[in-house]
């Protein structure tokens, strides 16, 4: 039987217990016989294929794809290409689906000839910790008017709105194929946002459901990033690709400020996780030089010129002020204070 929904899970350096939890959250669903599970091996795995298959219910169809390691974007693209379901859900291997996701999604998937469906989601602390419902959607609705769809695209770029992620959403596969929508393999940061933005800007019908259709597992140490010297360039690449996407559609002027706010939000993250990251091993002199490189980057300078302090929380507005005016002691204080809070 041809599946109705394909659940795509990229797998890279994953232990069996984590994978088992993610798989069981899919196979335990009501109507799981209408689900195809696509497991994408992104590079060599210490787990054998038989170990993966043994975790899957006999009711659920399974497809295993092995490929060279090229990153999550390429893995998800392979899933899109090989999936057979009418609808696609993306699940990160360390997350899971709530118990009634598939059943609750059915009405939304079958209404209004939707191209994409967005739902709410849950945030769970660790494997057994507290669970918080994130209600980014407050009413069931469908939008098909071009103006309304373009207005919603602003929310995709707003990090506070939390629509720039591919989980907690379902995508009609034929729509993705017909419009050539794939993940940008040039990106290692904000690849989700760029993909969702392309999806929304091409969509003719978008449905919103209040049901929670995803559980994001927040591990307590996950906010502390290891140091990566390529981090600033990856952010700049993401901003550049998003700009080019909007310029290519001749609508950049409508979203210039949104891109600016998006960029500055990432710049403040760079202040914490790059400039003030104690794992860098930098001397204070080198740290200052890296700080000035960021502040003088044409990408960030141009973004600073299109945003205002009122676009941000008070704390981020102060950080922006210090970065814009190169007040290194203040930026450093903000960065280290936030880094300590995360630790």
Short mmCIF file of C-alpha atoms in Angstrom, two decimals:
data_model
loop_
_atom_site.label_atom_id
_atom_site.label_comp_id
_atom_site.label_asym_id
_atom_site.label_seq_id
_atom_site.Cartn_x
_atom_site.Cartn_y
_atom_site.Cartn_z
CA UNK A 1 0.00 0.00 0.00
CA UNK A 2 1.32 3.43 -0.93
CA UNK A 3 1.99 5.48 2.21
CA UNK A 4 0.10 8.69 2.87
CA UNK A 5 2.80 10.25 5.06
CA UNK A 6 6.58 9.86 4.85
CA UNK A 7 8.52 10.65 8.02
CA UNK A 8 12.13 11.52 7.18
CA UNK A 9 14.76 11.05 9.91
CA UNK A 10 18.41 11.90 9.08
CA UNK A 11 20.85 9.76 11.08
CA UNK A 12 24.42 10.74 11.89
CA UNK A 13 26.44 9.50 14.87
CA UNK A 14 23.32 8.36 16.67
CA UNK A 15 23.13 5.83 19.48
CA UNK A 16 20.52 3.07 19.32
CA UNK A 17 18.51 4.22 22.37
CA UNK A 18 18.02 7.72 20.97
CA UNK A 19 17.04 6.31 17.60
CA UNK A 20 14.68 3.79 19.21
CA UNK A 21 12.83 6.55 21.09
CA UNK A 22 12.38 8.55 17.88
CA UNK A 23 11.26 5.54 15.83
CA UNK A 24 8.81 4.31 18.48
CA UNK A 25 7.18 7.74 18.57
CA UNK A 26 6.33 7.20 14.89
CA UNK A 27 5.44 3.53 14.85
CA UNK A 28 3.21 3.78 17.93
CA UNK A 29 0.94 6.28 16.20
CA UNK A 30 -2.63 5.43 15.35
CA UNK A 31 -2.86 4.96 11.56
CA UNK A 32 0.87 4.12 11.44
CA UNK A 33 0.06 1.65 8.65
CA UNK A 34 -0.34 4.74 6.44
CA UNK A 35 3.14 5.95 7.36
CA UNK A 36 6.45 5.35 5.62
CA UNK A 37 9.56 5.75 7.77
CA UNK A 38 12.57 7.01 5.78
CA UNK A 39 15.83 6.57 7.70
CA UNK A 40 18.70 8.41 6.02
CA UNK A 41 22.17 7.20 6.98
CA UNK A 42 24.29 10.34 6.52
CA UNK A 43 27.64 8.58 6.48
CA UNK A 44 28.85 5.40 8.11
CA UNK A 45 27.03 4.24 11.22
CA UNK A 46 28.15 1.95 14.00
CA UNK A 47 24.62 0.55 14.02
CA UNK A 48 23.75 -2.21 11.58
CA UNK A 49 20.76 -2.06 9.27
CA UNK A 50 19.18 -5.00 11.10
CA UNK A 51 19.28 -3.04 14.37
CA UNK A 52 17.31 -0.25 12.73
CA UNK A 53 14.76 -2.56 11.16
CA UNK A 54 14.24 -4.40 14.45
CA UNK A 55 12.94 -1.18 15.99
CA UNK A 56 10.20 -0.73 13.41
CA UNK A 57 6.67 -2.06 13.82
CA UNK A 58 5.57 -4.52 11.16
CA UNK A 59 2.66 -2.18 10.42
CA UNK A 60 4.99 0.63 9.34
CA UNK A 61 6.74 0.66 5.99
CA UNK A 62 10.47 1.37 6.20
CA UNK A 63 12.95 2.69 3.69
CA UNK A 64 16.66 2.87 4.52
CA UNK A 65 18.99 5.07 2.48
CA UNK A 66 22.76 5.05 2.98
CA UNK A 67 24.88 7.87 1.59
CA UNK A 68 28.19 9.61 2.09
CA UNK A 69 28.22 12.19 4.87
CA UNK A 70 27.23 15.54 3.38
CA UNK A 71 25.24 17.12 6.19
CA UNK A 72 21.61 17.33 7.24
CA UNK A 73 20.45 19.31 4.19
CA UNK A 74 21.69 16.70 1.73
CA UNK A 75 20.24 13.92 3.92
CA UNK A 76 16.81 15.55 3.97
CA UNK A 77 16.98 16.11 0.21
CA UNK A 78 17.68 12.40 -0.27
CA UNK A 79 14.61 11.70 1.84
CA UNK A 80 12.45 13.99 -0.32
CA UNK A 81 13.67 12.25 -3.47
CA UNK A 82 13.11 8.69 -2.24
CA UNK A 83 9.95 9.17 -0.18
CA UNK A 84 6.66 7.94 -1.64
CA UNK A 85 4.15 9.51 0.72
CA UNK A 86 1.82 12.30 -0.31
CA UNK A 87 2.98 14.29 2.70
CA UNK A 88 6.42 14.69 4.30
CA UNK A 89 7.29 15.25 7.96
CA UNK A 90 10.86 15.94 9.04
CA UNK A 91 11.92 14.60 12.44
CA UNK A 92 15.33 15.14 14.03
CA UNK A 93 16.63 11.90 15.47
CA UNK A 94 16.87 13.24 19.02
CA UNK A 95 13.26 14.49 18.95
CA UNK A 96 9.93 12.68 18.58
CA UNK A 97 6.29 12.91 17.62
CA UNK A 98 3.56 13.30 20.29
CA UNK A 99 1.25 10.34 20.69
CA UNK A 100 -1.60 11.45 18.41
CA UNK A 101 0.26 13.44 15.74
CA UNK A 102 -0.75 11.47 12.66
CA UNK A 103 -4.39 11.18 13.67
CA UNK A 104 -4.72 14.86 14.58
CA UNK A 105 -2.97 15.93 11.36
CA UNK A 106 -5.38 14.13 9.03
CA UNK A 107 -8.13 16.79 8.98
CA UNK A 108 -5.62 19.57 8.28
CA UNK A 109 -3.90 17.60 5.52
CA UNK A 110 -7.17 16.96 3.75
CA UNK A 111 -8.61 20.48 3.86
CA UNK A 112 -8.22 23.38 1.46
CA UNK A 113 -5.82 21.54 -0.86
CA UNK A 114 -2.97 22.75 1.35
CA UNK A 115 0.66 22.84 0.20
CA UNK A 116 2.01 23.07 3.74
CA UNK A 117 0.52 22.63 7.22
CA UNK A 118 1.98 24.26 10.34
CA UNK A 119 1.19 23.05 13.85
CA UNK A 120 2.14 23.78 17.43
CA UNK A 121 4.77 21.81 19.32
CA UNK A 122 5.97 20.72 22.74
CA UNK A 123 9.34 21.35 24.38
CA UNK A 124 10.53 18.62 26.72
CA UNK A 125 13.54 19.05 29.01
CA UNK A 126 15.73 15.98 28.58
CA UNK A 127 14.36 12.48 28.22
CA UNK A 128 11.98 12.58 31.17
CA UNK A 129 11.77 16.24 32.19
CA UNK A 130 8.95 18.78 32.19
CA UNK A 131 6.99 19.50 29.03
CA UNK A 132 5.91 22.95 27.84
CA UNK A 133 3.37 23.57 25.08
CA UNK A 134 4.45 26.24 22.56
CA UNK A 135 1.36 27.87 21.08
CA UNK A 136 2.65 29.76 18.06
CA UNK A 137 -0.76 29.14 16.45
CA UNK A 138 -3.86 30.30 18.32
CA UNK A 139 -6.60 29.45 15.82
CA UNK A 140 -7.26 26.93 13.08
CA UNK A 141 -7.16 28.69 9.73
CA UNK A 142 -6.26 28.54 6.08
CA UNK A 143 -4.68 31.31 4.03
CA UNK A 144 -4.65 31.31 0.23
CA UNK A 145 -4.58 35.03 -0.53
CA UNK A 146 -1.17 36.08 -1.93
CA UNK A 147 -1.00 39.16 0.27
CA UNK A 148 -1.69 37.13 3.41
CA UNK A 149 0.90 34.53 2.44
CA UNK A 150 3.53 37.23 1.89
CA UNK A 151 2.62 38.75 5.26
CA UNK A 152 3.13 35.36 6.90
CA UNK A 153 6.60 35.15 5.32
CA UNK A 154 7.66 37.99 7.62
CA UNK A 155 6.91 35.68 10.55
CA UNK A 156 9.18 32.98 9.10
CA UNK A 157 12.15 35.35 9.40
CA UNK A 158 11.19 36.45 12.92
CA UNK A 159 13.06 34.14 15.28
CA UNK A 160 10.62 34.91 18.11
CA UNK A 161 7.73 33.52 16.03
CA UNK A 162 9.48 30.12 15.67
CA UNK A 163 8.18 29.33 12.19
CA UNK A 164 11.62 29.11 10.60
CA UNK A 165 12.01 25.40 11.44
CA UNK A 166 10.94 22.42 9.33
CA UNK A 167 9.66 20.32 12.20
CA UNK A 168 6.12 20.82 13.48
CA UNK A 169 5.08 21.14 9.85
CA UNK A 170 3.96 18.89 7.00
CA UNK A 171 4.85 19.49 3.35
CA UNK A 172 3.00 18.14 0.32
CA UNK A 173 5.66 16.19 -1.58
CA UNK A 174 4.26 16.87 -5.06
CA UNK A 175 4.34 20.60 -4.26
CA UNK A 176 8.02 20.41 -3.30
CA UNK A 177 8.88 18.44 -6.43
CA UNK A 178 6.91 20.66 -8.81
CA UNK A 179 8.54 23.80 -7.45
CA UNK A 180 12.04 22.36 -7.17
CA UNK A 181 12.14 23.11 -3.45
CA UNK A 182 15.09 21.49 -1.70
CA UNK A 183 17.34 22.28 1.23
CA UNK A 184 20.28 24.51 0.35
CA UNK A 185 23.37 22.33 0.78
CA UNK A 186 25.58 25.44 0.92
CA UNK A 187 24.14 26.24 4.33
CA UNK A 188 25.09 24.83 7.72
CA UNK A 189 23.10 27.41 9.71
CA UNK A 190 19.51 28.55 9.09
CA UNK A 191 18.98 25.93 6.37
CA UNK A 192 15.55 25.33 7.89
CA UNK A 193 14.60 29.00 7.64
CA UNK A 194 15.65 29.26 4.01
CA UNK A 195 13.70 26.10 3.15
CA UNK A 196 10.52 27.23 4.94
CA UNK A 197 10.76 30.67 3.33
CA UNK A 198 10.95 29.10 -0.14
CA UNK A 199 8.01 26.88 0.72
CA UNK A 200 5.82 29.72 1.98
CA UNK A 201 6.62 32.03 -0.94
CA UNK A 202 5.66 29.31 -3.44
CA UNK A 203 2.58 28.09 -1.58
CA UNK A 204 -0.96 28.67 -2.84
CA UNK A 205 -2.60 27.39 0.34
CA UNK A 206 -1.28 27.19 3.92
CA UNK A 207 -3.18 25.56 6.78
CA UNK A 208 -2.57 26.19 10.49
CA UNK A 209 -3.62 23.71 13.17
CA UNK A 210 -3.58 24.31 16.92
CA UNK A 211 -2.66 20.67 17.58
CA UNK A 212 0.83 19.93 18.90
CA UNK A 213 2.44 17.78 16.22
CA UNK A 214 6.06 17.63 17.38
CA UNK A 215 8.10 17.23 20.57
CA UNK A 216 11.41 19.06 20.64
CA UNK A 217 13.79 17.57 23.21
CA UNK A 218 15.91 20.26 24.82
CA UNK A 219 18.98 18.74 26.41
CA UNK A 220 20.27 20.85 29.28
CA UNK A 221 23.72 21.23 27.76
CA UNK A 222 22.58 21.84 24.20
CA UNK A 223 22.65 25.64 24.45
CA UNK A 224 26.42 25.66 25.09
CA UNK A 225 28.02 25.44 21.71
CA UNK A 226 31.48 24.07 21.13
CA UNK A 227 33.79 26.57 19.48
CA UNK A 228 33.87 26.62 15.68
CA UNK A 229 36.11 29.03 13.80
CA UNK A 230 33.78 28.84 10.77
CA UNK A 231 30.70 29.96 12.70
CA UNK A 232 30.69 33.65 11.52
CA UNK A 233 31.10 32.71 7.87
CA UNK A 234 28.27 30.19 8.13
CA UNK A 235 25.98 32.90 9.48
CA UNK A 236 27.04 35.29 6.72
CA UNK A 237 26.41 32.58 4.12
CA UNK A 238 22.88 32.07 5.45
CA UNK A 239 22.09 35.78 5.37
CA UNK A 240 23.49 36.04 1.83
CA UNK A 241 21.44 33.09 0.54
CA UNK A 242 18.22 34.39 2.11
CA UNK A 243 18.87 37.80 0.59
CA UNK A 244 19.49 36.29 -2.83
CA UNK A 245 16.29 34.25 -2.59
CA UNK A 246 14.25 37.41 -1.96
CA UNK A 247 16.14 39.47 -4.55
CA UNK A 248 15.52 36.74 -7.13
CA UNK A 249 11.80 37.03 -6.51
CA UNK A 250 12.03 40.85 -6.67
CA UNK A 251 10.55 41.24 -3.18
CA UNK A 252 13.66 42.01 -1.12
CA UNK A 253 12.49 45.54 -0.32
CA UNK A 254 9.49 44.07 1.52
CA UNK A 255 11.71 41.95 3.76
CA UNK A 256 14.91 43.98 4.10
CA UNK A 257 14.20 44.92 7.71
CA UNK A 258 13.21 41.33 8.56
CA UNK A 259 16.53 40.10 7.17
CA UNK A 260 18.30 42.81 9.15
CA UNK A 261 16.66 41.77 12.43
CA UNK A 262 17.36 38.10 11.63
CA UNK A 263 21.04 38.95 11.03
CA UNK A 264 21.43 41.00 14.22
CA UNK A 265 19.83 38.24 16.29
CA UNK A 266 22.50 35.90 14.92
CA UNK A 267 25.19 38.53 15.54
CA UNK A 268 24.27 38.63 19.23
CA UNK A 269 24.53 34.83 19.28
CA UNK A 270 28.01 35.16 17.74
CA UNK A 271 28.95 37.53 20.55
CA UNK A 272 28.13 34.83 23.11
CA UNK A 273 29.14 31.62 21.34
CA UNK A 274 32.07 32.89 19.26
CA UNK A 275 33.65 36.09 20.62
CA UNK A 276 33.13 35.17 24.29
CA UNK A 277 33.52 31.40 23.92
CA UNK A 278 36.20 30.34 26.41
CA UNK A 279 36.99 27.29 24.28
CA UNK A 280 38.53 29.50 21.58
CA UNK A 281 41.87 29.69 23.39
CA UNK A 282 42.31 33.27 22.15
CA UNK A 283 44.33 35.94 23.88
CA UNK A 284 42.39 39.08 24.78
CA UNK A 285 44.11 40.91 21.93
CA UNK A 286 43.01 38.27 19.41
CA UNK A 287 39.48 38.25 20.85
CA UNK A 288 39.27 42.02 20.31
CA UNK A 289 40.52 41.66 16.73
CA UNK A 290 37.85 39.03 15.98
CA UNK A 291 35.25 41.30 17.56
CA UNK A 292 36.25 44.19 15.28
CA UNK A 293 36.17 41.90 12.24
CA UNK A 294 32.55 41.04 13.04
CA UNK A 295 31.53 44.64 13.71
CA UNK A 296 33.14 45.80 10.46
CA UNK A 297 31.71 43.02 8.32
CA UNK A 298 29.78 44.58 5.44
CA UNK A 299 26.99 42.04 5.95
CA UNK A 300 26.37 43.04 9.55
CA UNK A 301 27.04 46.76 9.02
CA UNK A 302 24.39 46.93 6.31
CA UNK A 303 21.92 45.12 8.56
CA UNK A 304 22.58 47.47 11.46
CA UNK A 305 21.60 50.35 9.21
CA UNK A 306 18.09 49.03 8.51
CA UNK A 307 17.04 48.05 12.03
CA UNK A 308 16.15 50.13 15.06
CA UNK A 309 16.66 49.47 18.75
CA UNK A 310 12.90 49.12 19.22
CA UNK A 311 13.00 45.96 17.07
CA UNK A 312 14.70 44.10 19.94
CA UNK A 313 14.32 43.31 23.60
CA UNK A 314 16.07 45.80 25.93
CA UNK A 315 18.97 43.39 26.49
CA UNK A 316 19.52 42.83 22.77
CA UNK A 317 19.10 46.55 22.05
CA UNK A 318 21.97 47.29 24.45
CA UNK A 319 24.05 44.57 22.78
CA UNK A 320 23.28 46.07 19.37
CA UNK A 321 24.27 49.55 20.62
CA UNK A 322 27.61 48.23 21.87
CA UNK A 323 28.30 46.38 18.61
CA UNK A 324 27.24 49.25 16.38
CA UNK A 325 29.48 51.70 18.24
CA UNK A 326 32.33 49.22 18.83
CA UNK A 327 32.12 49.47 22.63
CA UNK A 328 34.11 46.32 23.25
CA UNK A 329 34.10 46.34 27.09
CA UNK A 330 30.28 46.53 27.12
CA UNK A 331 29.92 43.87 24.40
CA UNK A 332 32.35 41.65 26.28
CA UNK A 333 30.42 42.07 29.54
CA UNK A 334 27.14 41.18 27.81
CA UNK A 335 28.67 38.17 26.05
CA UNK A 336 30.31 36.70 29.14
CA UNK A 337 27.24 37.33 31.30
CA UNK A 338 25.01 35.48 28.85
CA UNK A 339 27.57 32.69 28.50
CA UNK A 340 27.57 32.20 32.29
CA UNK A 341 23.76 32.09 32.33
CA UNK A 342 23.82 29.30 29.76
CA UNK A 343 26.34 27.34 31.76
#
